[in-house]
Amino acid sequence: MFSWILALLLALLVWGLTSAWLWMVKRRKTETQHGLAALAGMRWREFSQIVRRAMAEQRGLRDLSGEDNGDRGTSSDFLMERDGQRWLLSCKHGRAYRIGAPAITELGAALRLTGAAGGILITEGLVERDGLAAAEKESIEVLDGRLLWHVLAPCVPEDMRAMVEGIARREAVRQTGIAALGAVAVGLLAGMGYMTLQIDENLSPRADAAPMATPAPATPAHPAPAPEAPAQPPAPAPAPAPAKTEAPAATPQPAPATIPGTAKAAADDLQEDPDPETLLRYQQAVSKKLAATPGVISGIWLTRSTLSVERSADDATVWPRICREVEHYPALRTVRIQLNPRPGTGEPVRWRQCRTF
């Protein structure tokens, strides 16, 4: 049950974050894109009237000459006034404009010729990076496709603004629905993944218990025959007089008791090509024995074929002891042994092998 609650919370979180981005960021971009397209589709006269109205309402600028400049082509400059100072308003009508530094420099020269205190560049296109830098130097405000719609939107006809906002809203609703389906899918995957992990954790102790049960019988293999030892002597009991009869019976008696366990351990420890699980057990056994070996601090396996040994005694003392433990296992006899320097000494690291291929 907890997994599905977690999945539900995750789905709600993903859907909430995605919806917030769609409505606060993506919808604004969509509205700007369709708004610029609507502005670009207007006639020059209508566009120029909207621009000058917006400048009058938002910047306090008014036409200097008072004449109608609406029939001067698709690109025009307007002289406007505010607080006794002239301002040059330059319009580039169309979305295809990509304005760079040369056009901005030319507009700056026009500012100086007309005696304007500053300028405003308006276009549905884009001003490139070098153009923005040049505009900052020339005291020119840039209103390009990134900002223009939100500046002019209050002054456009009501039906156009409603159409653009409606398109953006419907697009956001559609994308929010898609995001909800995606969030549900993410939640389901998370819930199923959590359940799978729980099942694996519940089954892992059983899987670990199986290999642990194998070495367990190996320990009682030696004491197990001990109770059988007194059980066999009754066979020679009918002949108590001759002492020689008991001697032969006592000799074969330990053989069947010890040989099976020893043979099994030998067969297990002397595998030259063991499986990964058995090899790991060999390595763990070597590390455990080295930790209890005098002169050796620890033995850690860096890789399958590299054993790192920390020591407190010199090479001549510890090397035979290390090889004795490693050579016990045929699969480990040719491993590379890294002898680290003793603590507090300047000895170099050495690599050796007890046996070569």
Short mmCIF file of C-alpha atoms in Angstrom, two decimals:
data_model
loop_
_atom_site.label_atom_id
_atom_site.label_comp_id
_atom_site.label_asym_id
_atom_site.label_seq_id
_atom_site.Cartn_x
_atom_site.Cartn_y
_atom_site.Cartn_z
CA MET A 1 0.00 0.00 0.00
CA PHE A 2 2.85 2.36 0.84
CA SER A 3 4.29 1.93 -2.65
CA TRP A 4 1.10 3.20 -4.30
CA ILE A 5 0.88 6.16 -1.89
CA LEU A 6 4.46 6.99 -2.83
CA ALA A 7 3.59 6.62 -6.52
CA LEU A 8 0.58 8.94 -6.13
CA LEU A 9 2.64 11.60 -4.37
CA LEU A 10 5.35 11.37 -7.02
CA ALA A 11 2.78 11.66 -9.83
CA LEU A 12 1.19 14.72 -8.18
CA LEU A 13 4.60 16.34 -7.70
CA VAL A 14 5.64 15.75 -11.33
CA TRP A 15 2.27 16.96 -12.63
CA GLY A 16 2.31 20.05 -10.39
CA LEU A 17 5.81 21.12 -11.42
CA THR A 18 5.12 20.48 -15.09
CA SER A 19 1.81 22.34 -15.00
CA ALA A 20 3.40 25.33 -13.29
CA TRP A 21 6.06 25.50 -16.00
CA LEU A 22 3.48 25.11 -18.78
CA TRP A 23 1.23 27.89 -17.50
CA MET A 24 3.83 30.33 -16.20
CA VAL A 25 6.56 29.94 -18.83
CA LYS A 26 5.41 27.98 -21.87
CA ARG A 27 2.02 29.68 -22.15
CA ARG A 28 3.70 33.09 -22.10
CA LYS A 29 6.05 32.05 -24.89
CA THR A 30 3.16 30.65 -26.94
CA GLU A 31 1.16 33.85 -26.46
CA THR A 32 4.18 35.93 -27.52
CA GLN A 33 4.72 33.80 -30.63
CA HIS A 34 1.10 34.08 -31.80
CA GLY A 35 0.91 37.74 -30.78
CA LEU A 36 3.94 38.62 -32.90
CA ALA A 37 2.44 36.73 -35.82
CA ALA A 38 -0.77 38.76 -35.42
CA LEU A 39 1.18 42.04 -35.28
CA ALA A 40 3.24 41.11 -38.34
CA GLY A 41 0.05 40.43 -40.26
CA MET A 42 -1.29 43.94 -39.64
CA ARG A 43 -1.02 46.79 -42.14
CA TRP A 44 1.67 49.38 -41.57
CA ARG A 45 -0.87 52.15 -40.73
CA GLU A 46 -2.58 50.04 -38.06
CA PHE A 47 0.74 48.88 -36.61
CA SER A 48 2.19 52.41 -36.43
CA GLN A 49 -0.94 53.73 -34.71
CA ILE A 50 -0.74 50.98 -32.07
CA VAL A 51 2.96 51.69 -31.49
CA ARG A 52 2.48 55.44 -31.05
CA ARG A 53 -0.53 54.91 -28.79
CA ALA A 54 1.49 52.52 -26.60
CA MET A 55 4.40 54.96 -26.42
CA ALA A 56 2.03 57.75 -25.43
CA GLU A 57 0.32 55.74 -22.69
CA GLN A 58 3.39 53.95 -21.31
CA ARG A 59 6.28 56.36 -21.99
CA GLY A 60 4.49 59.71 -22.07
CA LEU A 61 5.72 60.41 -25.63
CA ARG A 62 3.68 62.44 -28.11
CA ASP A 63 4.18 63.18 -31.81
CA LEU A 64 6.37 66.20 -32.30
CA SER A 65 4.87 67.35 -35.60
CA GLY A 66 1.39 66.02 -35.07
CA GLU A 67 1.20 64.83 -38.67
CA ASP A 68 0.13 61.34 -39.67
CA ASN A 69 3.19 59.30 -40.51
CA GLY A 70 1.31 56.14 -41.27
CA ASP A 71 1.99 56.03 -45.02
CA ARG A 72 5.74 56.03 -45.03
CA GLY A 73 6.44 52.45 -46.00
CA THR A 74 7.12 49.37 -43.94
CA SER A 75 9.96 50.96 -41.98
CA SER A 76 9.79 54.47 -40.56
CA ASP A 77 11.21 56.76 -37.91
CA PHE A 78 9.07 59.05 -35.78
CA LEU A 79 10.18 62.09 -33.83
CA MET A 80 8.36 62.26 -30.51
CA GLU A 81 8.65 64.57 -27.52
CA ARG A 82 8.60 64.24 -23.75
CA ASP A 83 9.32 66.98 -21.23
CA GLY A 84 10.78 69.17 -23.94
CA GLN A 85 13.21 66.54 -25.15
CA ARG A 86 13.13 64.81 -28.51
CA TRP A 87 13.00 61.04 -28.86
CA LEU A 88 13.49 59.10 -32.08
CA LEU A 89 11.16 56.12 -32.51
CA SER A 90 12.32 53.66 -35.19
CA CYS A 91 9.95 50.89 -36.32
CA LYS A 92 10.99 47.80 -38.30
CA HIS A 93 7.70 46.15 -39.20
CA GLY A 94 8.08 42.41 -39.87
CA ARG A 95 9.31 39.24 -38.17
CA ALA A 96 12.13 38.61 -40.64
CA TYR A 97 14.38 41.34 -39.24
CA ARG A 98 17.70 40.29 -37.67
CA ILE A 99 19.26 43.57 -36.60
CA GLY A 100 22.95 43.78 -35.86
CA ALA A 101 25.40 46.43 -34.72
CA PRO A 102 25.64 48.34 -38.09
CA ALA A 103 21.92 49.17 -38.12
CA ILE A 104 22.09 50.30 -34.49
CA THR A 105 25.12 52.49 -35.23
CA GLU A 106 23.21 54.06 -38.12
CA LEU A 107 20.26 54.76 -35.83
CA GLY A 108 22.66 56.35 -33.31
CA ALA A 109 23.92 58.69 -36.02
CA ALA A 110 20.31 59.65 -36.79
CA LEU A 111 19.82 60.47 -33.10
CA ARG A 112 22.69 62.93 -33.17
CA LEU A 113 21.49 64.52 -36.43
CA THR A 114 17.99 65.12 -35.09
CA GLY A 115 19.19 66.24 -31.67
CA ALA A 116 17.21 63.52 -29.91
CA ALA A 117 17.99 62.68 -26.29
CA GLY A 118 17.42 58.98 -26.90
CA GLY A 119 15.85 56.44 -29.20
CA ILE A 120 13.52 53.45 -29.15
CA LEU A 121 13.83 50.60 -31.66
CA ILE A 122 10.66 48.56 -32.20
CA THR A 123 10.48 45.40 -34.32
CA GLU A 124 8.74 42.03 -34.36
CA GLY A 125 12.09 40.53 -35.38
CA LEU A 126 15.17 40.10 -33.19
CA VAL A 127 18.13 42.27 -32.32
CA GLU A 128 21.29 40.20 -32.23
CA ARG A 129 23.81 40.19 -29.39
CA ASP A 130 26.21 42.69 -30.99
CA GLY A 131 23.23 44.91 -31.75
CA LEU A 132 22.14 44.89 -28.11
CA ALA A 133 25.65 45.88 -27.03
CA ALA A 134 25.70 48.71 -29.57
CA ALA A 135 22.23 49.88 -28.48
CA GLU A 136 23.39 50.17 -24.90
CA LYS A 137 26.27 52.41 -25.95
CA GLU A 138 24.00 54.58 -28.15
CA SER A 139 21.30 55.01 -25.43
CA ILE A 140 18.72 53.19 -27.56
CA GLU A 141 15.96 51.15 -25.94
CA VAL A 142 15.26 47.88 -27.77
CA LEU A 143 11.75 46.41 -27.93
CA ASP A 144 12.13 43.37 -30.21
CA GLY A 145 10.27 40.08 -30.50
CA ARG A 146 11.20 39.12 -26.94
CA LEU A 147 9.24 42.00 -25.34
CA LEU A 148 7.16 43.71 -28.01
CA TRP A 149 3.89 41.76 -27.68
CA HIS A 150 3.57 42.34 -23.94
CA VAL A 151 4.28 46.05 -24.47
CA LEU A 152 1.72 46.46 -27.27
CA ALA A 153 -0.90 43.94 -26.05
CA PRO A 154 -2.90 46.51 -24.00
CA CYS A 155 -3.23 48.71 -27.12
CA VAL A 156 -4.18 46.10 -29.74
CA PRO A 157 -7.85 45.52 -30.64
CA GLU A 158 -9.75 43.53 -28.04
CA ASP A 159 -10.74 40.73 -30.44
CA MET A 160 -7.10 40.21 -31.50
CA ARG A 161 -5.87 40.05 -27.90
CA ALA A 162 -8.65 37.62 -26.96
CA MET A 163 -7.83 35.40 -29.95
CA VAL A 164 -4.10 35.26 -29.07
CA GLU A 165 -4.72 34.61 -25.38
CA GLY A 166 -7.31 31.93 -26.23
CA ILE A 167 -4.87 30.08 -28.50
CA ALA A 168 -2.21 30.12 -25.79
CA ARG A 169 -4.69 28.97 -23.14
CA ARG A 170 -5.98 26.06 -25.22
CA GLU A 171 -2.43 24.98 -25.98
CA ALA A 172 -1.57 25.06 -22.26
CA VAL A 173 -4.67 23.00 -21.40
CA ARG A 174 -3.77 20.37 -24.01
CA GLN A 175 -0.18 20.15 -22.81
CA THR A 176 -1.32 19.95 -19.17
CA GLY A 177 -3.45 16.92 -20.03
CA ILE A 178 -0.47 15.26 -21.71
CA ALA A 179 1.64 16.08 -18.65
CA ALA A 180 -0.99 14.43 -16.40
CA LEU A 181 -0.76 11.20 -18.42
CA GLY A 182 3.04 11.33 -18.24
CA ALA A 183 2.93 11.90 -14.47
CA VAL A 184 0.63 8.89 -14.03
CA ALA A 185 3.05 6.76 -16.05
CA VAL A 186 5.97 7.94 -13.91
CA GLY A 187 4.02 7.17 -10.74
CA LEU A 188 3.13 3.67 -11.94
CA LEU A 189 6.73 2.94 -12.84
CA ALA A 190 7.93 4.21 -9.47
CA GLY A 191 5.33 2.15 -7.60
CA MET A 192 6.13 -1.03 -9.50
CA GLY A 193 9.85 -0.44 -9.05
CA TYR A 194 9.40 0.01 -5.30
CA MET A 195 7.35 -3.20 -5.09
CA THR A 196 10.02 -5.06 -7.06
CA LEU A 197 12.70 -3.87 -4.64
CA GLN A 198 10.62 -5.00 -1.68
CA ILE A 199 10.11 -8.44 -3.22
CA ASP A 200 13.83 -8.76 -3.92
CA GLU A 201 14.65 -7.79 -0.34
CA ASN A 202 12.20 -10.35 1.01
CA LEU A 203 13.62 -13.10 -1.18
CA SER A 204 17.29 -12.19 -0.70
CA PRO A 205 17.61 -13.79 2.78
CA ARG A 206 16.44 -17.11 1.34
CA ALA A 207 18.91 -16.83 -1.49
CA ASP A 208 21.67 -16.05 1.00
CA ALA A 209 20.65 -18.90 3.24
CA ALA A 210 21.18 -21.47 0.47
CA PRO A 211 24.92 -20.91 0.03
CA MET A 212 25.36 -20.57 3.80
CA ALA A 213 23.86 -24.00 4.28
CA THR A 214 26.53 -25.64 2.13
CA PRO A 215 29.56 -24.93 4.32
CA ALA A 216 27.56 -25.58 7.50
CA PRO A 217 27.64 -29.39 7.11
CA ALA A 218 31.36 -29.15 6.39
CA THR A 219 32.04 -28.13 10.01
CA PRO A 220 30.37 -31.10 11.65
CA ALA A 221 31.91 -33.40 9.07
CA HIS A 222 34.79 -34.13 11.46
CA PRO A 223 32.85 -34.49 14.70
CA ALA A 224 30.04 -36.40 12.97
CA PRO A 225 32.00 -39.62 12.65
CA ALA A 226 33.06 -39.37 16.34
CA PRO A 227 29.85 -40.97 17.61
CA GLU A 228 30.25 -43.73 15.02
CA ALA A 229 33.70 -44.67 16.35
CA PRO A 230 32.34 -46.45 19.43
CA ALA A 231 29.57 -47.98 17.33
CA GLN A 232 31.97 -50.02 15.17
CA PRO A 233 34.14 -51.67 17.84
CA PRO A 234 31.29 -54.07 18.80
CA ALA A 235 32.04 -55.93 15.55
CA PRO A 236 35.34 -57.39 16.85
CA ALA A 237 33.81 -57.84 20.35
CA PRO A 238 33.28 -61.68 19.92
CA ALA A 239 37.08 -62.06 19.93
CA PRO A 240 38.22 -60.26 23.08
CA ALA A 241 41.11 -62.63 23.84
CA PRO A 242 43.54 -61.85 21.04
CA ALA A 243 44.82 -58.27 21.27
CA LYS A 244 45.97 -58.34 17.67
CA THR A 245 42.34 -58.54 16.46
CA GLU A 246 41.53 -55.14 17.97
CA ALA A 247 44.60 -53.45 16.47
CA PRO A 248 43.60 -54.06 12.84
CA ALA A 249 40.02 -53.00 13.63
CA ALA A 250 41.22 -49.71 15.17
CA THR A 251 43.42 -48.90 12.17
CA PRO A 252 40.68 -48.79 9.47
CA GLN A 253 38.25 -47.22 11.90
CA PRO A 254 39.48 -43.56 11.57
CA ALA A 255 39.86 -43.92 7.80
CA PRO A 256 36.17 -44.02 6.96
CA ALA A 257 35.46 -41.41 9.65
CA THR A 258 37.97 -38.75 8.48
CA ILE A 259 38.50 -39.36 4.80
CA PRO A 260 34.98 -38.43 3.55
CA GLY A 261 35.00 -34.99 5.21
CA THR A 262 38.63 -34.33 4.30
CA ALA A 263 38.11 -35.43 0.72
CA LYS A 264 35.09 -33.17 0.39
CA ALA A 265 36.96 -30.17 1.81
CA ALA A 266 39.97 -30.91 -0.40
CA ALA A 267 37.80 -31.20 -3.49
CA ASP A 268 36.13 -27.92 -2.58
CA ASP A 269 39.34 -26.01 -1.82
CA LEU A 270 41.42 -27.36 -4.71
CA GLN A 271 39.24 -26.23 -7.60
CA GLU A 272 41.46 -24.65 -10.23
CA ASP A 273 38.57 -22.96 -12.06
CA PRO A 274 35.90 -22.24 -9.44
CA ASP A 275 32.68 -20.35 -10.02
CA PRO A 276 32.58 -16.67 -8.90
CA GLU A 277 30.82 -17.51 -5.64
CA THR A 278 33.37 -20.14 -4.68
CA LEU A 279 36.26 -17.86 -5.70
CA LEU A 280 34.88 -15.12 -3.47
CA ARG A 281 34.77 -17.60 -0.59
CA TYR A 282 38.41 -18.51 -1.24
CA GLN A 283 39.42 -14.85 -1.20
CA GLN A 284 37.50 -14.19 2.01
CA ALA A 285 39.18 -17.16 3.65
CA VAL A 286 42.64 -15.93 2.64
CA SER A 287 41.90 -12.40 3.93
CA LYS A 288 40.66 -13.82 7.24
CA LYS A 289 43.73 -16.00 7.70
CA LEU A 290 46.15 -13.21 6.78
CA ALA A 291 44.53 -10.91 9.33
CA ALA A 292 45.47 -13.45 12.01
CA THR A 293 48.97 -14.06 10.65
CA PRO A 294 51.86 -12.58 12.70
CA GLY A 295 53.55 -9.70 10.91
CA VAL A 296 50.55 -9.11 8.62
CA ILE A 297 48.03 -6.35 9.37
CA SER A 298 45.46 -7.09 6.67
CA GLY A 299 44.99 -8.57 3.21
CA ILE A 300 42.43 -6.91 0.95
CA TRP A 301 41.50 -8.01 -2.59
CA LEU A 302 41.62 -5.03 -4.92
CA THR A 303 40.61 -7.09 -7.97
CA ARG A 304 40.09 -10.75 -8.79
CA SER A 305 43.81 -11.20 -9.30
CA THR A 306 45.37 -8.54 -7.04
CA LEU A 307 45.81 -8.89 -3.26
CA SER A 308 46.94 -5.82 -1.28
CA VAL A 309 48.81 -6.67 1.94
CA GLU A 310 49.47 -4.28 4.82
CA ARG A 311 52.34 -5.59 6.98
CA SER A 312 54.31 -4.72 10.07
CA ALA A 313 57.24 -7.12 9.49
CA ASP A 314 59.84 -7.24 6.71
CA ASP A 315 59.46 -9.12 3.43
CA ALA A 316 61.64 -12.04 4.44
CA THR A 317 59.43 -12.72 7.46
CA VAL A 318 55.94 -12.29 6.03
CA TRP A 319 56.39 -13.53 2.45
CA PRO A 320 56.53 -17.27 3.27
CA ARG A 321 53.47 -16.88 5.51
CA ILE A 322 51.53 -15.07 2.81
CA CYS A 323 52.40 -17.65 0.16
CA ARG A 324 51.44 -20.50 2.51
CA GLU A 325 47.90 -19.15 2.76
CA VAL A 326 47.57 -18.19 -0.92
CA GLU A 327 49.05 -21.40 -2.37
CA HIS A 328 46.53 -23.45 -0.44
CA TYR A 329 44.04 -22.59 -3.22
CA PRO A 330 45.12 -23.53 -6.77
CA ALA A 331 42.92 -20.78 -8.23
CA LEU A 332 44.84 -18.14 -6.26
CA ARG A 333 48.43 -19.39 -6.57
CA THR A 334 49.37 -17.06 -9.42
CA VAL A 335 47.66 -13.89 -8.17
CA ARG A 336 49.66 -10.67 -7.97
CA ILE A 337 50.43 -9.62 -4.37
CA GLN A 338 50.97 -5.95 -3.61
CA LEU A 339 53.26 -5.50 -0.59
CA ASN A 340 52.60 -2.04 0.81
CA PRO A 341 55.37 -0.26 2.80
CA ARG A 342 55.42 -0.70 6.53
CA PRO A 343 53.99 2.22 8.53
CA GLY A 344 56.56 4.91 9.21
CA THR A 345 59.04 3.66 6.61
CA GLY A 346 60.00 4.96 3.18
CA GLU A 347 59.86 1.55 1.52
CA PRO A 348 58.46 1.37 -2.01
CA VAL A 349 55.42 -0.65 -2.98
CA ARG A 350 56.38 -4.10 -4.29
CA TRP A 351 54.45 -6.57 -6.44
CA ARG A 352 55.30 -10.27 -6.28
CA GLN A 353 53.85 -13.66 -7.15
CA CYS A 354 54.10 -16.84 -5.15
CA ARG A 355 53.96 -18.84 -8.37
CA THR A 356 54.02 -17.98 -12.04
CA PHE A 357 51.99 -19.49 -14.83
#
